[in-house]
Each structure stands twice: as C-alpha cells, then as structure tokens.
Coordinates of C-alpha atoms and ligand atoms in Angstrom, one line a residue:
G1 CA 43.4 -29.4 33.1
Q2 CA 42.3 -27.3 35.6
F3 CA 38.4 -28.1 34.8
G4 CA 38.4 -31.9 34.9
P5 CA 39.6 -33.0 31.7
Y6 CA 39.3 -29.6 30.2
G7 CA 41.5 -26.2 30.3
G8 CA 45.3 -26.9 30.0
R9 CA 47.8 -24.9 28.4
Y10 CA 48.7 -26.5 24.9
M11 CA 51.0 -23.8 23.7
P12 CA 54.4 -23.7 21.8
E13 CA 57.4 -24.0 24.4
T14 CA 58.4 -20.1 23.7
L15 CA 55.4 -19.1 25.5
V16 CA 55.7 -21.2 28.7
P17 CA 57.9 -18.5 30.6
A18 CA 55.0 -15.8 29.7
L19 CA 52.2 -18.2 30.8
D20 CA 54.3 -19.2 34.0
E21 CA 55.0 -15.2 34.8
L22 CA 51.4 -14.5 34.0
E23 CA 49.9 -17.3 36.6
R24 CA 52.9 -16.5 39.3
H25 CA 52.0 -12.5 39.3
F26 CA 47.9 -13.3 39.1
K27 CA 48.2 -15.6 42.5
A28 CA 50.1 -12.5 44.0
A29 CA 47.5 -10.1 42.9
L30 CA 44.8 -12.8 44.4
A31 CA 46.3 -12.7 47.8
D32 CA 47.0 -8.7 47.5
E33 CA 44.0 -6.6 49.2
D34 CA 45.2 -3.6 47.6
F35 CA 44.9 -4.9 44.2
W36 CA 41.2 -5.9 44.8
Q37 CA 40.6 -2.2 46.5
A38 CA 42.0 -0.4 43.3
Y39 CA 40.2 -2.9 41.1
R40 CA 36.9 -2.7 42.7
G41 CA 37.3 1.3 43.2
M42 CA 37.8 1.7 39.3
L43 CA 34.5 -0.7 38.9
V44 CA 32.7 1.7 41.0
D45 CA 33.8 5.4 39.9
Y46 CA 35.1 4.3 36.2
V47 CA 32.7 1.7 35.1
G48 CA 29.5 2.9 37.3
R49 CA 28.9 -0.5 39.1
P50 CA 26.7 -2.0 40.5
S51 CA 24.9 -2.5 37.3
P52 CA 21.2 -2.1 37.8
L53 CA 18.9 -5.1 37.9
F54 CA 15.8 -3.9 35.8
L55 CA 12.4 -5.5 36.7
A56 CA 11.2 -5.6 33.0
Q57 CA 7.5 -5.3 33.4
G58 CA 6.4 -5.1 29.7
V59 CA 8.0 -8.7 28.4
T60 CA 7.1 -10.0 31.8
Q61 CA 3.4 -8.9 31.0
E62 CA 3.4 -10.2 27.5
L63 CA 4.7 -13.3 28.0
G64 CA 2.5 -14.4 31.0
G65 CA 4.9 -15.8 33.1
A66 CA 8.0 -15.7 35.2
Q67 CA 9.1 -12.4 36.3
I68 CA 12.0 -11.1 34.1
Y69 CA 15.0 -9.3 35.4
L70 CA 17.5 -7.7 33.3
K71 CA 21.3 -7.4 34.6
R72 CA 22.3 -4.4 33.0
E73 CA 25.8 -4.8 31.6
D74 CA 24.8 -2.7 28.8
L75 CA 25.2 0.4 31.0
N76 CA 28.5 -0.1 32.1
H77 CA 31.4 2.1 30.4
T78 CA 31.9 1.3 26.8
G79 CA 28.8 -0.6 26.8
A80 CA 29.5 -4.6 27.8
H81 CA 30.6 -6.7 30.7
K82 CA 34.3 -7.0 28.6
I83 CA 35.4 -3.9 30.8
N84 CA 35.4 -5.8 33.9
N85 CA 38.1 -8.1 32.3
C86 CA 39.7 -5.5 30.9
L87 CA 40.2 -3.5 34.2
G88 CA 41.5 -6.2 36.0
Q89 CA 43.9 -7.6 33.6
I90 CA 45.5 -3.9 33.0
L91 CA 46.2 -4.1 36.7
L92 CA 48.0 -7.4 36.1
A93 CA 49.8 -6.1 33.3
R94 CA 51.2 -2.9 35.5
R95 CA 52.5 -5.2 37.8
M96 CA 54.3 -6.9 35.4
G97 CA 56.0 -3.9 34.1
K98 CA 54.6 -4.6 30.6
R99 CA 53.9 -1.5 28.2
R100 CA 52.8 -3.0 24.8
I101 CA 48.9 -4.8 25.1
I102 CA 47.8 -6.5 22.6
A103 CA 44.1 -8.0 22.2
E104 CA 41.9 -9.9 19.9
T105 CA 38.3 -8.8 19.3
G106 CA 35.1 -10.0 17.2
A107 CA 32.4 -7.7 18.4
G108 CA 34.8 -4.8 19.0
Q109 CA 33.5 -4.5 22.4
H110 CA 36.5 -6.2 24.0
G111 CA 38.7 -4.3 21.7
V112 CA 37.1 -0.9 22.8
A113 CA 37.6 -1.8 26.9
T114 CA 41.0 -2.5 26.1
A115 CA 41.7 0.5 24.3
T116 CA 39.9 2.5 27.0
V117 CA 42.0 0.9 29.6
C118 CA 45.1 1.3 27.7
A119 CA 44.3 5.1 27.1
L120 CA 43.5 5.4 30.9
H121 CA 47.0 3.8 32.1
G122 CA 49.1 5.3 28.9
L123 CA 50.0 2.1 27.3
Q124 CA 50.6 1.2 23.6
C125 CA 47.5 -1.1 22.4
V126 CA 47.3 -3.1 19.3
V127 CA 43.9 -4.8 18.8
Y128 CA 43.7 -7.8 16.1
M129 CA 40.4 -7.7 14.3
G130 CA 39.1 -9.8 11.1
A131 CA 38.2 -8.1 8.4
E132 CA 34.6 -9.4 8.4
D133 CA 34.3 -8.1 11.8
M134 CA 35.5 -4.8 11.2
A135 CA 32.8 -4.4 8.5
R136 CA 30.1 -5.3 10.6
Q137 CA 31.3 -3.6 13.8
S138 CA 32.6 -0.7 12.0
V139 CA 31.3 1.8 14.8
N140 CA 33.5 -0.1 17.4
V141 CA 36.5 0.3 14.9
R142 CA 36.1 4.1 15.0
R143 CA 36.0 4.0 18.9
M144 CA 39.2 2.3 19.1
R145 CA 41.2 4.1 16.8
M146 CA 39.9 7.3 18.7
L147 CA 41.1 6.0 21.4
G148 CA 44.6 5.9 20.4
A149 CA 44.7 2.0 19.7
E150 CA 46.0 0.3 16.6
V151 CA 43.7 -1.9 14.9
R152 CA 45.3 -4.6 12.4
V153 CA 43.1 -6.3 9.9
V154 CA 43.2 -10.0 9.9
H155 CA 42.3 -11.5 6.5
A156 CA 43.0 -15.3 7.1
G157 CA 40.2 -18.3 7.3
T158 CA 36.7 -16.4 7.9
A159 CA 38.4 -13.1 8.7
T160 CA 36.8 -13.1 12.2
L161 CA 37.4 -14.0 15.7
K162 CA 39.0 -17.4 15.4
D163 CA 41.5 -15.8 13.1
A164 CA 42.1 -12.7 15.3
M165 CA 42.7 -14.6 18.1
N166 CA 45.3 -16.8 15.8
E167 CA 47.1 -13.2 15.1
A168 CA 47.4 -12.3 18.6
L169 CA 48.7 -15.4 19.8
R170 CA 51.2 -15.4 17.3
D171 CA 52.1 -11.7 18.0
W172 CA 52.4 -12.7 21.8
I173 CA 54.4 -15.7 20.7
A174 CA 57.2 -13.3 18.9
H175 CA 57.3 -10.6 21.7
P176 CA 56.5 -12.7 25.1
A177 CA 58.9 -10.6 27.2
D178 CA 57.5 -7.1 26.6
T179 CA 53.8 -7.6 25.9
Y180 CA 50.8 -8.5 27.7
Y181 CA 48.0 -10.4 25.9
L182 CA 44.7 -9.0 27.1
L183 CA 42.7 -12.2 26.4
G184 CA 38.8 -11.1 26.1
T185 CA 36.8 -14.5 26.9
G186 CA 37.0 -17.4 29.1
A187 CA 38.8 -19.5 26.8
G188 CA 42.9 -19.6 25.7
P189 CA 45.5 -21.5 27.7
H190 CA 45.9 -21.5 31.8
P191 CA 45.5 -19.5 33.3
Y192 CA 42.9 -17.3 31.4
P193 CA 40.1 -19.0 32.0
W194 CA 40.0 -19.1 35.5
L195 CA 41.7 -15.1 35.8
V196 CA 38.6 -14.2 33.3
R197 CA 36.1 -15.7 35.1
E198 CA 37.6 -14.4 38.5
F199 CA 37.1 -10.7 36.9
Q200 CA 33.7 -11.4 35.6
K201 CA 32.2 -13.1 39.0
V202 CA 31.3 -9.6 40.2
I203 CA 28.3 -9.7 37.5
G204 CA 26.7 -12.8 39.6
E205 CA 27.8 -11.5 43.0
E206 CA 25.9 -8.3 42.4
T207 CA 22.9 -10.0 41.1
R208 CA 22.8 -12.5 44.0
Q209 CA 22.6 -9.4 46.3
Q210 CA 20.1 -7.6 44.3
I211 CA 17.9 -10.4 43.8
A212 CA 17.8 -11.1 47.3
A213 CA 17.0 -7.4 48.2
K214 CA 14.3 -7.1 45.7
T215 CA 12.4 -10.6 46.3
G216 CA 13.7 -11.8 49.3
R217 CA 14.7 -14.9 47.0
M218 CA 17.3 -16.6 45.0
P219 CA 16.3 -16.7 40.8
D220 CA 14.4 -20.0 39.8
A221 CA 16.3 -19.6 36.4
M222 CA 19.3 -17.6 35.0
V223 CA 19.7 -17.2 31.2
A224 CA 23.3 -16.1 29.3
C225 CA 24.7 -16.0 26.0
V226 CA 27.6 -18.0 25.3
G227 CA 30.8 -17.1 23.1
G228 CA 33.8 -18.1 24.4
G229 CA 31.6 -18.0 27.9
S230 CA 32.7 -15.0 29.9
N231 CA 29.6 -13.1 30.7
A232 CA 27.6 -16.4 31.3
M233 CA 30.1 -17.6 33.4
G234 CA 30.3 -14.4 35.7
F235 CA 26.9 -14.3 35.9
F236 CA 26.4 -18.1 36.9
Y237 CA 29.3 -18.5 39.1
P238 CA 28.3 -17.5 42.1
F239 CA 25.1 -19.4 41.9
L240 CA 26.7 -22.9 41.0
E241 CA 26.1 -24.1 44.6
L242 CA 22.3 -23.4 44.7
E243 CA 21.2 -26.3 43.1
D244 CA 17.6 -25.0 42.7
V245 CA 18.7 -22.3 40.5
R246 CA 18.4 -23.6 37.0
L247 CA 21.2 -22.4 34.6
Y248 CA 20.8 -22.0 30.3
G249 CA 23.7 -20.9 28.3
V250 CA 22.7 -19.8 25.0
E251 CA 24.9 -20.3 22.1
A252 CA 24.6 -19.2 18.3
G253 CA 22.4 -21.4 16.5
G254 CA 23.1 -19.4 13.1
L255 CA 21.1 -20.7 10.3
G256 CA 20.2 -23.7 12.4
L257 CA 22.2 -26.7 13.7
A258 CA 21.1 -28.6 10.7
S259 CA 22.5 -26.2 8.5
G260 CA 25.9 -26.5 9.9
A261 CA 26.3 -22.9 9.8
H262 CA 26.4 -21.8 13.3
A263 CA 28.5 -21.5 16.4
A264 CA 26.9 -23.7 18.8
S265 CA 30.2 -25.5 20.0
I266 CA 28.5 -27.5 22.8
S267 CA 25.4 -28.4 21.2
A268 CA 27.0 -29.7 18.2
G269 CA 30.9 -29.6 18.9
H270 CA 32.9 -32.1 20.9
E271 CA 36.2 -32.3 22.6
G272 CA 39.1 -31.1 21.2
V273 CA 42.0 -28.6 21.4
L274 CA 42.4 -24.9 19.9
H275 CA 44.2 -21.8 20.9
G276 CA 45.8 -23.9 23.9
C277 CA 42.7 -25.1 25.5
R278 CA 41.0 -28.4 25.7
S279 CA 37.4 -27.9 25.4
Y280 CA 34.5 -28.6 23.1
Y281 CA 34.9 -26.9 19.3
L282 CA 33.5 -27.5 16.0
Q283 CA 35.3 -30.1 14.0
D284 CA 35.2 -32.3 11.4
G285 CA 35.9 -35.9 11.6
D286 CA 39.4 -35.5 11.4
G287 CA 39.4 -33.2 13.9
Q288 CA 40.2 -29.9 12.0
I289 CA 38.3 -27.1 13.3
V290 CA 35.2 -25.8 11.0
N291 CA 34.2 -22.7 10.4
A292 CA 31.6 -20.9 12.6
H293 CA 28.8 -18.5 11.8
S294 CA 26.6 -16.1 13.5
I295 CA 25.0 -12.9 12.7
S296 CA 26.9 -11.8 16.0
A297 CA 30.5 -11.1 15.8
G298 CA 30.9 -11.6 19.5
L299 CA 29.5 -15.5 19.5
D300 CA 31.2 -16.4 16.0
Y301 CA 33.6 -18.5 17.7
P302 CA 33.7 -22.3 17.0
G303 CA 34.7 -23.2 20.5
V304 CA 33.6 -22.6 23.8
G305 CA 35.7 -22.0 27.6
P306 CA 36.7 -24.9 29.0
E307 CA 34.7 -24.3 32.7
H308 CA 31.6 -24.5 30.5
A309 CA 32.5 -27.8 28.7
L310 CA 32.9 -29.4 32.5
L311 CA 29.7 -27.7 33.4
H312 CA 27.8 -29.3 30.7
D313 CA 29.6 -32.9 31.3
R314 CA 28.2 -32.4 35.0
G315 CA 24.8 -31.4 33.8
R316 CA 24.6 -28.2 36.0
V317 CA 24.0 -25.9 32.9
D318 CA 21.8 -26.6 30.2
Y319 CA 23.2 -25.3 26.8
V320 CA 20.6 -24.4 24.1
S321 CA 20.5 -22.6 20.8
V322 CA 18.6 -19.9 19.1
T323 CA 19.1 -18.9 15.4
D324 CA 20.2 -15.8 14.0
A325 CA 16.6 -15.0 12.9
Q326 CA 15.4 -15.6 16.3
A327 CA 18.2 -13.2 17.8
V328 CA 17.4 -10.3 15.2
A329 CA 13.4 -11.1 16.4
A330 CA 14.6 -10.8 20.1
F331 CA 16.5 -7.4 19.6
H332 CA 13.6 -5.9 17.9
W333 CA 11.2 -7.3 20.6
L334 CA 13.1 -5.7 23.7
T335 CA 13.8 -2.5 21.8
R336 CA 10.2 -2.1 20.9
K337 CA 8.9 -3.2 24.5
E338 CA 11.2 -1.8 27.1
G339 CA 12.9 0.7 25.1
I340 CA 16.5 -1.1 25.3
L341 CA 18.8 -1.8 22.5
P342 CA 20.3 -4.9 23.2
A343 CA 23.7 -6.5 21.7
L344 CA 23.0 -9.0 19.1
E345 CA 25.0 -11.3 21.2
S346 CA 22.6 -10.5 24.3
A347 CA 19.6 -10.9 21.9
H348 CA 20.3 -14.8 21.7
A349 CA 19.7 -14.7 25.6
L350 CA 16.7 -12.6 25.2
A351 CA 15.4 -15.1 22.4
Y352 CA 15.7 -18.4 24.4
V353 CA 14.0 -16.0 27.6
R354 CA 10.9 -15.6 25.2
E355 CA 10.7 -19.4 25.0
L356 CA 11.2 -20.2 28.8
A357 CA 9.4 -17.7 30.7
P358 CA 6.0 -18.5 29.3
R359 CA 6.7 -22.1 30.8
M360 CA 7.5 -21.1 34.3
A361 CA 4.7 -19.8 36.7
R362 CA 4.2 -16.0 37.5
D363 CA 5.8 -16.1 40.8
Q364 CA 9.1 -17.5 39.4
I365 CA 11.9 -15.6 38.8
L366 CA 14.1 -15.4 35.6
V367 CA 17.1 -13.2 35.5
V368 CA 18.8 -12.9 32.2
C369 CA 22.3 -11.2 31.5
L370 CA 22.0 -8.2 29.1
S371 CA 25.8 -8.4 28.4
G372 CA 26.1 -5.3 26.1
R373 CA 24.0 -2.9 24.2
G374 CA 23.2 -3.0 20.5
D375 CA 24.3 0.5 18.8
K376 CA 27.4 -1.3 17.3
D377 CA 24.2 -3.7 15.5
L378 CA 21.9 -1.2 14.0
D379 CA 23.2 -1.9 10.4
T380 CA 23.3 -5.7 10.8
V381 CA 19.9 -5.8 12.2
T382 CA 18.5 -3.7 9.5
Q383 CA 20.4 -4.8 6.4
F384 CA 18.6 -8.6 7.9
G385 CA 15.5 -7.2 7.6
E386 CA 15.6 -6.2 4.0
E387 CA 17.0 -9.7 3.2
V388 CA 14.0 -11.6 4.9
Ligands
LIG1 C1 36.8 -11.7 22.9 C2 35.8 -11.8 21.5 C3 34.3 -11.5 21.8 C4 33.8 -10.2 22.0 N1 32.5 -10.0 22.3 C5 31.8 -10.8 23.0 C6 30.4 -10.6 23.4 C7 29.8 -11.7 24.2 C8 30.4 -12.9 24.1 O1 31.5 -13.1 24.8 P1 31.4 -13.8 25.9 O2 30.7 -13.1 27.1 O3 32.9 -14.3 26.7 O4 30.9 -15.6 26.1 C9 28.6 -11.6 24.5 N2 28.3 -10.1 24.7 C10 28.7 -9.3 24.3 C11 28.2 -7.6 24.2 C12 30.0 -9.1 23.3 O5 30.6 -7.9 22.9 C13 34.5 -9.2 21.6 O6 35.5 -8.9 20.9 O7 33.9 -7.9 22.0

C-alpha cells in the first residue's frame, strides 16, 4: 500500500486502466506549475481563501484553558472544505478530457461542491446519495439540483454514505472511459487518498502561516473531526513533522461505543478492505462490514482513510470519539457563544475541544478545524432536542 500496510487499489481489473490513467495525469499535474497556478487562483478568487483563523474569545474565556482558534472552512464558497478537493479534481478531469462527472455524497457538502465545479466548467454531473441522507440533508439536495446536477437516490443497505459510494463505484466500473469519479474524501483506491490530501493540505499550510503571524508560535494542539479523513489530514499534514504539536482526530461515537451504533472506525474497528482500500473498518468476526451510525451524515461511514490508519499505528495522532448528544450540545454551544452555526460533523471536533481545552494552560494554543457550516443541520438538531 501507499501508507505502510494501508492503501492499495483492491478494485476489479476493468478499473485498472482508469486508475492508471488518473495516476499518470495527477503526476503530470503535480509537475505542472500552470496547473497549480490555476488551482491556487481559483482558491483565492472563487472560494475566498485564505479562510480566516479566528480567536474564539467567548469559548476561550468560558473554558478557562487554552486559547481556542477556529480555522474557518465553513466560510469557503459552498460552506465546507470539500470545495478545495473538488476544484483540484475538476481541473484534473478536464486535463483528462472527461465530460461526465460522478460523485458520492453523505452530508451533501461534497455533492454541492461537485455540482458547483461542474456548473462552473459546464460538465455533466451525477451525484449518488442515500435516501436517509437525502432526507436529513434535504437543503443540499435542493442546492445540487439547482446547480444542474442529477441526484440519484440509493436505497440499498442503510441508504447512507457507504451505499452511495458503492453505487458511484459501480457506475464508474460501467463507464470507465468517459467518466471521471470525483471522490470526496481521503479514502478509496490509490491514488485517491494521496490526491485528496494534496488538494486539502492548503488548510494546514494556511493555518501554519496564520498562527505564526498571530502568535509567533506553533499550536500546542490541533483538533479535527474524522469521517473519511480529508479535512483532518489536510489540516494536520503540514504539522506532522512538528512532534510537539499534539494532533487529535475525533470520530463519531454515535450512541456510544458500547452500543455498537457509531462510526468510530479507528477506535472500534480493525484492519480490512472496502471500496478498494486497505484500512480500518467496522467489521464483524467474519470480516463483514457492519453498519455505521452517526447523527452527522458526513461521518456516518464504517471506514477511514489509509493515511489515518498509519498515523494511528505510529501514535502520531490520537483518535478519540464523541457521541451524537455531545456533538449536538457542542452545536448549540458554539452557536450561542460565538454566533457560528457549525456543521454537525465539525461539532464533533468542538465537543472534544470542550474536554481538552480546560486541561491545557492559558498560555497554550489549541486550533480546531471548523470544516463546515450548520445550515444543513437545523432540522436534525431541532428534532434531536425534542427526542431528549
Ligand atoms: C464525501 C462524503 C462526505 C461528506 N462530508 C463530510 C464532511 C466531513 C467529514 O469528511 P472528511 O473531512 O473527509 O473526514 C467533515 N465536515 C463536513 C462539513 C463534511 O461535510 C459529504 O458528502 O459532504
């Protein structure tokens, strides 16, 4: 694999030419300064980068510990970090002459970002989305369709992200020549985990420059939520070499790890293969993938990217989890304290910040990746409150 024993491309033979073609074009793009100039230009002029690094004084005072900075990926165009990856991959798709773009989505943020770059470039867009996720992220379904994408409902399995990814891969296997699969997280067959990290590391590169400019130092701790792992990996990657910077990846603890209803692939899973990639997955004794659960559609996936699996084994990143209830509480907390509505996915990172910050000294620095905005989650959060 590309990440120690993890990664690889465990896919049907019919996809090998498409994966080889993608890797060849990505390597050529990596060496093409014009490609990166075009990509970086769009990040500034279209996405609105650099995203702010905001010192959240309200929550810092309340918790009485570390200085808490928020990396505001929620302020990007389309409302999350997903656009960073989509802008890079759509330029690749054009280099490859592909006119039909497909994607999977769970929270709908990746789906909206894919539909956005397809509208921008006049390309056909098909997004696969589980029926469960279409219901709980309905505002994003409407945005995708308004942007001209065809949203295809997936009823199989739990009708969530894993099932949407199954259908997207089946589509690609059936149309490898004319179709580009715009994969939305740091998972899937090689070269996707590497490629997505390269298009998300701008988050961490900006953070490193911003925190140095604001404080003259590096952070003592960084926190990000982990679904497939792309916002966390993009955020952490430029800091991996700085051993004194503690890194925390927060998985979805759902109804609690003991309940079995969660999506904590590293905390409660083990090595296996899914969607073409060797990594950590939630599996039963026979190696069958078990259903994941999370209140947040974007974390509701029974696996994690291979680079996180390696960083876990090496002990470079601590992987923790918080429950649905803790995430919802953190959603209300940031909203009422800082006037910022976080995505439920990002609220998992914030819930862990509430535990970690008080354990740190006042002169220490904690940075958290606010991966997206919470407009899409208002109904979910309201309904959760009624159930309690
Ligand atoms: C690609 C499937 C995941 C999706 N979203 C995942 C997500 C995540 C988790 O995905 P990763 O960063 O890749 O772990 C975190 N924050 C927000 C705002 C998200 O929307 C999506 O479909 O929008």
